[in-house]
mmCIF file of C-alpha atoms in Angstrom:
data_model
loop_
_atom_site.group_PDB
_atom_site.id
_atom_site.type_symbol
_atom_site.label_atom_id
_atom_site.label_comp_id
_atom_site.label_asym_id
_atom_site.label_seq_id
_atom_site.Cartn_x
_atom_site.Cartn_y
_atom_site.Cartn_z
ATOM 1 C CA UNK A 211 10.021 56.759 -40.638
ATOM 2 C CA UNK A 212 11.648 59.517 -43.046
ATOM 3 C CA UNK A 213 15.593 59.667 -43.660
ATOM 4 C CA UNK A 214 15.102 63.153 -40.891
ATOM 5 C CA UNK A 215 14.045 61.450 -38.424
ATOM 6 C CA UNK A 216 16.508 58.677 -38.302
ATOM 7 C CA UNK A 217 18.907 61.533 -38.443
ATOM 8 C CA UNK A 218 17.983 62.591 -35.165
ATOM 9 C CA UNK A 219 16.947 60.096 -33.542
ATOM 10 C CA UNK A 220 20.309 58.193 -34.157
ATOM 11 C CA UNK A 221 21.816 61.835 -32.566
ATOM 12 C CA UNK A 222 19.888 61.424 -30.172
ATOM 13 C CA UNK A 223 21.111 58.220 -29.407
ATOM 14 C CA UNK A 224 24.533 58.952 -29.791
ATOM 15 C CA UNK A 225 24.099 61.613 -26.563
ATOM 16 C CA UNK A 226 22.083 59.744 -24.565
ATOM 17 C CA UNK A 227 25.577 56.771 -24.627
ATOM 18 C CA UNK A 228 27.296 59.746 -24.344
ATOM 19 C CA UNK A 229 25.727 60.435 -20.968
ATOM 20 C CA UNK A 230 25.680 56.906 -20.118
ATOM 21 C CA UNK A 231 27.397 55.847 -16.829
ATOM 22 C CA UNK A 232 27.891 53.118 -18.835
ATOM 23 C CA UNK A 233 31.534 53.178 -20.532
ATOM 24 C CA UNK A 234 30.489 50.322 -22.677
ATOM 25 C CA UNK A 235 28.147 52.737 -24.412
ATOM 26 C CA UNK A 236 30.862 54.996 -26.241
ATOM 27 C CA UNK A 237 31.725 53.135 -28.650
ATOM 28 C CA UNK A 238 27.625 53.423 -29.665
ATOM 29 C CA UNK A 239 28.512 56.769 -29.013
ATOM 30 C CA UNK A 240 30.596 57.600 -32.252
ATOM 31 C CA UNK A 241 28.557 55.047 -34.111
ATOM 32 C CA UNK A 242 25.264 56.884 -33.624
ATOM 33 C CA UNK A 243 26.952 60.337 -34.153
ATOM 34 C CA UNK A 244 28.469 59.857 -37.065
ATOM 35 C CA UNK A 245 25.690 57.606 -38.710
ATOM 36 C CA UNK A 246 23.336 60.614 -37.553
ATOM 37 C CA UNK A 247 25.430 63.438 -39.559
ATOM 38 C CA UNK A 248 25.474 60.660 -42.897
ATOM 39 C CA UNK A 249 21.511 60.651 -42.265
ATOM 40 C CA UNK A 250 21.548 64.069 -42.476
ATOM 41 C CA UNK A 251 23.256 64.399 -45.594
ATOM 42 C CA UNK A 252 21.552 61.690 -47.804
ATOM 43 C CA UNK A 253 17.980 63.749 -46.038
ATOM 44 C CA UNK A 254 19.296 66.532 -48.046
ATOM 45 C CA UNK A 255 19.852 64.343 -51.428
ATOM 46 C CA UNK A 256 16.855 62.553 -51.148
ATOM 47 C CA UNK A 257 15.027 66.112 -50.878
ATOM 48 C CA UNK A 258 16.819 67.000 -54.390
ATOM 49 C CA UNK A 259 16.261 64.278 -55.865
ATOM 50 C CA UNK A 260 13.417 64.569 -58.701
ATOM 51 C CA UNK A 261 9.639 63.132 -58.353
ATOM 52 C CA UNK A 262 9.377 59.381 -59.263
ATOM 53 C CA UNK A 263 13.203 58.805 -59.152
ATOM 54 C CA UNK A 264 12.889 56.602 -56.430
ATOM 55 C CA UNK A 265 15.443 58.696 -54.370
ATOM 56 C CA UNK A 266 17.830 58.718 -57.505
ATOM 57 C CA UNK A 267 20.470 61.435 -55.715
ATOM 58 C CA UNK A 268 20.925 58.893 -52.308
ATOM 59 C CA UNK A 269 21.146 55.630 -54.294
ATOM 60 C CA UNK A 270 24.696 53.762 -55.412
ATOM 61 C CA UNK A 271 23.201 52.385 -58.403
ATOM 62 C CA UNK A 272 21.677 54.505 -61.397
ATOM 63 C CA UNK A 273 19.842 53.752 -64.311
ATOM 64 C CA UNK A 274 18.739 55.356 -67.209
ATOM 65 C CA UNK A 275 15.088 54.950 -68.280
ATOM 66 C CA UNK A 276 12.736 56.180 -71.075
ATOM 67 C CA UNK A 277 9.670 57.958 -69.973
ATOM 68 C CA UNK A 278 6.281 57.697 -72.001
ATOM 69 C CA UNK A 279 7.222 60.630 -73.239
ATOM 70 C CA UNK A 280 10.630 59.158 -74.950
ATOM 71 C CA UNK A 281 13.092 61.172 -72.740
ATOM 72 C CA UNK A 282 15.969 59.900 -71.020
ATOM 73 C CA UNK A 283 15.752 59.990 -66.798
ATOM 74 C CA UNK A 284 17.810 58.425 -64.086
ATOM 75 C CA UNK A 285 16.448 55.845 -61.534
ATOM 76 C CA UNK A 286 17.630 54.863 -58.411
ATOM 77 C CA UNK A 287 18.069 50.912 -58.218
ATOM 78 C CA UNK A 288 18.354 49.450 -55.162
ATOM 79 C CA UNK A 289 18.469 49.508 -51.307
ATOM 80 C CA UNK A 290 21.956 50.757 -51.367
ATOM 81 C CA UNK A 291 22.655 53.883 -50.861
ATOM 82 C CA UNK A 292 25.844 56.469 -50.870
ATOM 83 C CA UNK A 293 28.810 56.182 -49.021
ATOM 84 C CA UNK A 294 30.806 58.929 -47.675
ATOM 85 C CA UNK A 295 33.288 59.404 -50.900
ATOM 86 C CA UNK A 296 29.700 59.283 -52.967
ATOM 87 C CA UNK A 297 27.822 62.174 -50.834
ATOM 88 C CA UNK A 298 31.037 64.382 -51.218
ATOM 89 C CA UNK A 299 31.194 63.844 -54.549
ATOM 90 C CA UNK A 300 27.919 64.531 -55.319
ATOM 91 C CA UNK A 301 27.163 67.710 -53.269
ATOM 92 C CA UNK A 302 30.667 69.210 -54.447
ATOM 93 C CA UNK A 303 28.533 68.663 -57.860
ATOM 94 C CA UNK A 304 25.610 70.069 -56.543
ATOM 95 C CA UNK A 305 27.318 73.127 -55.002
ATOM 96 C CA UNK A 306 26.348 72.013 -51.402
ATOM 97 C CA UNK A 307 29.402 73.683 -49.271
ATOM 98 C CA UNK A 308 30.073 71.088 -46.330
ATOM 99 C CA UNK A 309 33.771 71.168 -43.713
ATOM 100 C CA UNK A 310 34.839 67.877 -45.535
ATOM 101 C CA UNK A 311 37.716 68.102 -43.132
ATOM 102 C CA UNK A 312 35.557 67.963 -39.932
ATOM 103 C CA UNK A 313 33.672 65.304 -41.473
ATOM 104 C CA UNK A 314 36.787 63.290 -42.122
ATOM 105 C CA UNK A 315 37.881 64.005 -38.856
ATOM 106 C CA UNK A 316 35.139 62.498 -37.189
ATOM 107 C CA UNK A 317 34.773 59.460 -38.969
ATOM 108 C CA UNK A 318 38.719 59.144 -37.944
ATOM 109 C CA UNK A 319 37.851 60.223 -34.693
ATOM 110 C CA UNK A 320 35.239 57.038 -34.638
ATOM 111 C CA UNK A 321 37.322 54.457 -35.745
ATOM 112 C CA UNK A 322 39.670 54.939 -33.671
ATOM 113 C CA UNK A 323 37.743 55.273 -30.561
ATOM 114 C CA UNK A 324 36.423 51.787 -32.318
ATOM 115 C CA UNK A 325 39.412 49.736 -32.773
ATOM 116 C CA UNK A 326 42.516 51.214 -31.606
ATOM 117 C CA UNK A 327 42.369 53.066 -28.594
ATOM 118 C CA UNK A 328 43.268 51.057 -25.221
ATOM 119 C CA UNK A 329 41.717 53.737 -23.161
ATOM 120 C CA UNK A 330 38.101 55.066 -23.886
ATOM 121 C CA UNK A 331 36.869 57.712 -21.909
ATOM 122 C CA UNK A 332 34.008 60.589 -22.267
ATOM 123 C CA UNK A 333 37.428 62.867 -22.517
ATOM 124 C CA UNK A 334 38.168 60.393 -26.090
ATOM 125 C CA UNK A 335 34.967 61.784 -27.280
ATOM 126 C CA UNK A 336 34.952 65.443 -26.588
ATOM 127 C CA UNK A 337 37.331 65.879 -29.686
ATOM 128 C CA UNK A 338 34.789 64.532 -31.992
ATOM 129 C CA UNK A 339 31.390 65.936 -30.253
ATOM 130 C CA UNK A 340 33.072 69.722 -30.940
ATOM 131 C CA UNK A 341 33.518 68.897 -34.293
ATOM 132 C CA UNK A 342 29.982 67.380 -34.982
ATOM 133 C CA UNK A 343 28.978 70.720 -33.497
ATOM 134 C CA UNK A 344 30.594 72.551 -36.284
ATOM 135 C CA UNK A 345 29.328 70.409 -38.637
ATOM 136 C CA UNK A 346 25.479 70.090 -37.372
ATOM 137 C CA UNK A 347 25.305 73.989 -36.990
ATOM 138 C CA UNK A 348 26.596 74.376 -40.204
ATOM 139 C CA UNK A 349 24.637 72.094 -42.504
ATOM 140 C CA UNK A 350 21.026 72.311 -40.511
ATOM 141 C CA UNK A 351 21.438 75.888 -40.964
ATOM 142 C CA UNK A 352 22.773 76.953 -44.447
ATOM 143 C CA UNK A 353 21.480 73.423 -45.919
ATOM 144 C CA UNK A 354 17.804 72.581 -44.450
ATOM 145 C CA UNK A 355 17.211 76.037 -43.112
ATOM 146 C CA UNK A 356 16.495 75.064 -39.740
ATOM 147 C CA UNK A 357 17.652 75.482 -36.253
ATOM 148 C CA UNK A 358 19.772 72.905 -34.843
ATOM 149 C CA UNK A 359 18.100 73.244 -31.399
ATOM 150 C CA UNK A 360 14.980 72.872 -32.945
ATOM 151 C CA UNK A 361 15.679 69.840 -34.746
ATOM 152 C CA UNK A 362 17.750 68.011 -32.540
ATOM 153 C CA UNK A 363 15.530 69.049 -29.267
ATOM 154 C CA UNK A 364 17.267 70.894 -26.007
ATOM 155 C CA UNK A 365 18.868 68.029 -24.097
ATOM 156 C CA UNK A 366 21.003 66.806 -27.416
ATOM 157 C CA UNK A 367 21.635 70.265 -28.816
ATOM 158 C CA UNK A 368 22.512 71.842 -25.086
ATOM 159 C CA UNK A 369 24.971 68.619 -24.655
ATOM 160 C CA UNK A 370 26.722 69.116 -27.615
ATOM 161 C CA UNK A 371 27.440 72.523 -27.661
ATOM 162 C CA UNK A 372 28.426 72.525 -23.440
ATOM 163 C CA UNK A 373 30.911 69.699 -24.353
ATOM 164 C CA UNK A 374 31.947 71.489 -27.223
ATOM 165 C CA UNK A 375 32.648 74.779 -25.385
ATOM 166 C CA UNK A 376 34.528 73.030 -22.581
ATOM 167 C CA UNK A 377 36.479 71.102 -25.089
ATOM 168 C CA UNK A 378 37.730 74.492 -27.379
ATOM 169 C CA UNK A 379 38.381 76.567 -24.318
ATOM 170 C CA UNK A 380 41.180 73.426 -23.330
ATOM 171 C CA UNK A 381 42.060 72.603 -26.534
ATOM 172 C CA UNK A 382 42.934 76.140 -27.291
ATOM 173 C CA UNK A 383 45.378 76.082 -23.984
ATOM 174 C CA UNK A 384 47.082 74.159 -25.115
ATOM 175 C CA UNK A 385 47.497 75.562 -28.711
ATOM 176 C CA UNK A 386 48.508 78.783 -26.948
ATOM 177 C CA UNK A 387 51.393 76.748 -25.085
ATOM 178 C CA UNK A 388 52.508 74.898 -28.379
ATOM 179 C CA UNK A 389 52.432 78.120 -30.513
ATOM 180 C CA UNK A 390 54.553 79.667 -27.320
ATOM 181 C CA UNK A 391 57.620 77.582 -28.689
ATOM 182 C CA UNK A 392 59.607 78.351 -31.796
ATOM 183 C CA UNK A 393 59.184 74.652 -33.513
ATOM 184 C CA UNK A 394 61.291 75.908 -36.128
ATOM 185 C CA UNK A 395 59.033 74.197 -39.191
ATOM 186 C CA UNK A 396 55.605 74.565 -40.121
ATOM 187 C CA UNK A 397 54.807 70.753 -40.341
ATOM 188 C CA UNK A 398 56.095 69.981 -37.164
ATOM 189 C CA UNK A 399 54.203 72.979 -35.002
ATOM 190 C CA UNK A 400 50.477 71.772 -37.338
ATOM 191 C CA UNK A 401 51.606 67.984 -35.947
ATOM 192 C CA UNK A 402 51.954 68.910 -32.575
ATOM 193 C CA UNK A 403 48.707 71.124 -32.718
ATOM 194 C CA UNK A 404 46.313 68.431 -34.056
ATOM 195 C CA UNK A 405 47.856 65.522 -32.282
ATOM 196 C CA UNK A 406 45.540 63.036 -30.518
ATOM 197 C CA UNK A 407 46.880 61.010 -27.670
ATOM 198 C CA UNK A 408 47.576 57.139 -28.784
ATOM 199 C CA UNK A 409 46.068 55.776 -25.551
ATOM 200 C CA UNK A 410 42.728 57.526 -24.964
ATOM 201 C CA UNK A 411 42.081 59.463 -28.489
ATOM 202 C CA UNK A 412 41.901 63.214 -26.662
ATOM 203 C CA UNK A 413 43.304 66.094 -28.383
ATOM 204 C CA UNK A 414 44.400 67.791 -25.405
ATOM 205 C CA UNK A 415 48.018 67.794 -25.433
ATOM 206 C CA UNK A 416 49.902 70.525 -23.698
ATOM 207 C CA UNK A 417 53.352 71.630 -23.321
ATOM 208 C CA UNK A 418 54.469 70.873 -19.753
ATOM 209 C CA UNK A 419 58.066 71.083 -19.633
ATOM 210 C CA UNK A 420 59.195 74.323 -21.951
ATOM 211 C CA UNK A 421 62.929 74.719 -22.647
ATOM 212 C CA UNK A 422 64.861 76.980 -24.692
ATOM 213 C CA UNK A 423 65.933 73.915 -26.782
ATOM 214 C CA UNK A 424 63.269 72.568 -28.727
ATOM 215 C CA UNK A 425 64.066 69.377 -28.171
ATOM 216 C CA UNK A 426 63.826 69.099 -24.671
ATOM 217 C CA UNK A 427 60.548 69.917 -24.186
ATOM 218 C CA UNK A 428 58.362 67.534 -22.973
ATOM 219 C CA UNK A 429 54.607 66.663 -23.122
ATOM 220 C CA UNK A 430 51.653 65.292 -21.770
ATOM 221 C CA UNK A 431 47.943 64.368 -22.303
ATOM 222 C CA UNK A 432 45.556 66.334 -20.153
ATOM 223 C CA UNK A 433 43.174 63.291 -20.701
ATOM 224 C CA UNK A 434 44.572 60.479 -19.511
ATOM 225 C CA UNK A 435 48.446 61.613 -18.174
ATOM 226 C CA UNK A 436 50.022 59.621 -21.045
ATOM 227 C CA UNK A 437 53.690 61.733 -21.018
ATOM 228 C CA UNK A 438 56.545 62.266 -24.590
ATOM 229 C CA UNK A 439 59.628 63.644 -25.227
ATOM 230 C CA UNK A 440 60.265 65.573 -28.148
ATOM 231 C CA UNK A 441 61.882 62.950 -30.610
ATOM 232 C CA UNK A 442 58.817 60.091 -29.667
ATOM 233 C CA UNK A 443 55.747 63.025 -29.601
ATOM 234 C CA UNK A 444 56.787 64.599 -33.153
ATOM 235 C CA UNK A 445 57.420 60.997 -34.863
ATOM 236 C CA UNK A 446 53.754 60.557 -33.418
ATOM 237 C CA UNK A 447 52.337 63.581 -34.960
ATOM 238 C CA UNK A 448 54.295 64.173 -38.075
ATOM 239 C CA UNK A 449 52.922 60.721 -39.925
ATOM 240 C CA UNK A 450 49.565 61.528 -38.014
ATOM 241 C CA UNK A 451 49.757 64.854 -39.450
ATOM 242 C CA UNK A 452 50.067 63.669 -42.722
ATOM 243 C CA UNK A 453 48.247 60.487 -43.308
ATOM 244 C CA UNK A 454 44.814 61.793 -45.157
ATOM 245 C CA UNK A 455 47.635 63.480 -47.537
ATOM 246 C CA UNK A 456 49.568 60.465 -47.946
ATOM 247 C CA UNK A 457 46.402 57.906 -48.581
ATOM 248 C CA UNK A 458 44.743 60.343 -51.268
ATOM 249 C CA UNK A 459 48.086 61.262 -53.291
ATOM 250 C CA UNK A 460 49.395 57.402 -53.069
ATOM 251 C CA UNK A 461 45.441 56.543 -54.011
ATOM 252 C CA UNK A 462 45.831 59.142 -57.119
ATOM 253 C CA UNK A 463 48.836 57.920 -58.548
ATOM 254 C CA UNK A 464 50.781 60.897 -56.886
ATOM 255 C CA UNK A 465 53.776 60.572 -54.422
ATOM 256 C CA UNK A 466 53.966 60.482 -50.725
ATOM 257 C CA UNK A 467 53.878 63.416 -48.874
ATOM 258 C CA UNK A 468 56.446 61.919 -46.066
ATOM 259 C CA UNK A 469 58.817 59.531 -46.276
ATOM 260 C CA UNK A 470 60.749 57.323 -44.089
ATOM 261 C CA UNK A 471 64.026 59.238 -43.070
ATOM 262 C CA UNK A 472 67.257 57.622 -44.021
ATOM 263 C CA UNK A 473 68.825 59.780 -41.182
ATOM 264 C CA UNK A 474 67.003 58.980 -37.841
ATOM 265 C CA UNK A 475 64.520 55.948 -39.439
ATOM 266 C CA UNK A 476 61.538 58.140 -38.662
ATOM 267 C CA UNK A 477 58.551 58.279 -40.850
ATOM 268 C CA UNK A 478 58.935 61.979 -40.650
ATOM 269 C CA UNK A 479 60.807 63.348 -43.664
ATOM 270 C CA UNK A 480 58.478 65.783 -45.433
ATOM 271 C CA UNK A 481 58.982 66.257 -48.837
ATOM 272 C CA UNK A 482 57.619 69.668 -49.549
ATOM 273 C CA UNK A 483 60.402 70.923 -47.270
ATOM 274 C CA UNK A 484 63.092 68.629 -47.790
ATOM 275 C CA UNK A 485 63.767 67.617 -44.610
ATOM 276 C CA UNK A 486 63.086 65.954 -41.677
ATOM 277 C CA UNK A 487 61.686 68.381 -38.644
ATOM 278 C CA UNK A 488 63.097 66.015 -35.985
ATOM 279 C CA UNK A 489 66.577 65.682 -36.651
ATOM 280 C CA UNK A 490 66.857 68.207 -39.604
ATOM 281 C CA UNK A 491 68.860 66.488 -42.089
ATOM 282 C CA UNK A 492 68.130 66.743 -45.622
ATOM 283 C CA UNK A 493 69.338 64.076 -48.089
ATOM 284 C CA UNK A 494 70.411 64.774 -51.709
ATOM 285 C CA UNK A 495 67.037 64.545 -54.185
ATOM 286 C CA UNK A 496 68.836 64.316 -57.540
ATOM 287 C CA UNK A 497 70.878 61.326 -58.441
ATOM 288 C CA UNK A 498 74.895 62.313 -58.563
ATOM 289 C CA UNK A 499 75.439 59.809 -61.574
ATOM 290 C CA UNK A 500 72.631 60.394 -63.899
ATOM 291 C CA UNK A 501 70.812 63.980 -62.929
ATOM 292 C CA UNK A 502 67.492 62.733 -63.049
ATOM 293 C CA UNK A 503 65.518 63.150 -59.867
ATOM 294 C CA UNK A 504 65.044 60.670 -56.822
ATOM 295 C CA UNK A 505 62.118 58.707 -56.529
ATOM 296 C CA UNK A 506 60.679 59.025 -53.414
ATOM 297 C CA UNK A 507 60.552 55.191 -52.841
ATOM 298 C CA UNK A 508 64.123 55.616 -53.771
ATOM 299 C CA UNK A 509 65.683 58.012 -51.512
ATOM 300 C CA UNK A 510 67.600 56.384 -49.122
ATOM 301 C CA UNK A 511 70.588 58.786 -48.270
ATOM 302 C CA UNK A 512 73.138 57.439 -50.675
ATOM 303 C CA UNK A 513 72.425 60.497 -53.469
ATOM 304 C CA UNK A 514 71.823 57.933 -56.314
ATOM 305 C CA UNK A 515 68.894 56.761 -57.326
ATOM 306 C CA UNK A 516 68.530 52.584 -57.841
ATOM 307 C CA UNK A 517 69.465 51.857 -61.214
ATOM 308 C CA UNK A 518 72.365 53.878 -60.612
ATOM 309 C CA UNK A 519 73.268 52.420 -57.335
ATOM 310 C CA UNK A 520 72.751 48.760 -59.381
ATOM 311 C CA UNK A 521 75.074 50.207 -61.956
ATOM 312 C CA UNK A 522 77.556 51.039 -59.699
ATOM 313 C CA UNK A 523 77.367 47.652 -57.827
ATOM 314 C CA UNK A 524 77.966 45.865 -60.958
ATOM 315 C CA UNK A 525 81.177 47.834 -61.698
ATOM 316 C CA UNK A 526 82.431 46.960 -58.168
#
């Protein structure tokens, strides 16, 4: 069976749990989805991939090799293959344009639905199924020059983009509310937008109580009913908001995006715009004694950084 047709037919899968009356069977669900849309991608390296390199483009492990002829080529070695960081990297070489933010977003959106939500429902999955839709219309198309109903056959193709379409139309509701409101701060209005609901994993989180304060509004998930303030929905979202930011910049060396704020104890104090959106206190950045700037680990408040604070404890 080629790498195509396990694409599919783990799609395929994927809709038919999906459909399930079985709630058991969505966990499978995002399994199957997800694995299908990885399929689909190494089907596209494997296709590049030169004659006789045993699949060189899908495999973790490459060798170089001398041909009778005396030139250098590159084997695969192996039964493993790519993982998700290893197919990005290599189609970003290879020019292949692909929503790496979707994708991320639904391998987020499975996990989740996997090990931390206490709730699943079909409304935890409608999230992810509209972005696969993006995705799989996308990449079938531009990539492997095909049509995704013809590939993926009516009844998986029809499901996804009828649960998509439902899901938009809802989840753009309740944009419309949220953008209604003056949040006063970018980050904090993009939080409250892509928030997904703790207990169940749906996106669909409206506005229900609108005041002229900010603060007082209220919210609730159209999914399952689960119902926030202000203060306890935005230090939801903020670090939510942020988290694929923080984990690549702390993986690169780089600093956090957010920080924990020394004002309200939040995990909400974004450092771009030196402040926290919840309480909207901003804390000094450069160090009163010695001028050199903060660390971020280091920013607690007190306007000195720690080897100045140490100093200063020792003169006590």
């Amino acid at each position: 069976m080629t790498i195509l047709q396990n694409a599919v037919d783990s799609i395929s899968m994927g809709i038919e749990d999906y459909n399930s009356s079985d709630s058991r069977r969505l966990v499978s669900c995002t399994r199957n989805i997800f694995a299908g849309i990885l399929l689909l991608f190494k089907h596209k390296l494997a296709e590049l991939s030169p004659a006789g390199s045993d699949e060189v483009l899908i495999k973790q492990r490459v060798l170089p090799s001398r041909s009778t002829a005396g030139t250098v080529e590159w084997q695969g070695q192996g039964k493993k293959t790519v993982d998700v960081q290893q197919i990005k990297d290599r189609f970003e070489s290879l020019g292949i344009s692909v929503d790496w933010t979707r994708v991320e977003k639904i391998n987020r959106y499975r996990n989740d639905i996997e090990h931390y939500y206490s709730s699943q429902s079909h409304e935890s999955i409608k999230a992810l199924i509209a972005d696969t839709f993006i995705v799989l219309r996308d990449f079938v198309r531009t990539h492997l020059q095909q049509e995704p109903l013809d590939l993926l056959g009516a009844d998986s193709w029809n499901t996804i983009t009828s649960v998509a379409e439902v899901y938009d139309r809802e989840k753009q509701e309740c944009v419309n509310h949220i953008k209604a409101i003056d949040w006063k701060y970018d980050s904090l209005e993009g939080a409250l937008v892509d928030y997904r609901c703790k207990k169940c994993g749906s996106g669909l989180i409206d506005v229900v109580d609108t005041a002229t304060d900010r603060t007082e509004c209220k919210f609730r998930c159209l999914s399952c009913g689960e119902t926030n303030n202000f203060e306890s929905m935005a230090a939801k979202a903020i670090p939510d908001y942020f988290a694929s930011e923080n984990h690549l910049s702390i993986k690169d060396g780089g600093d956090p995006v957010t920080i924990m704020c020394p004002n309200c104890g939040e995990d909400t104090y974004v450092l771009e715009e030196d402040l926290c959106p919840i309480c909207e206190e901003s804390v000094e950045r450069e160090c009163q004694r010695c001028g050199c700037a903060i660390p971020p680990e280091e920013i607690d408040g007190s306007g000195y950084c720690s080897y100045c604070n140490h100093m200063m404890s020792k003169d006590d």
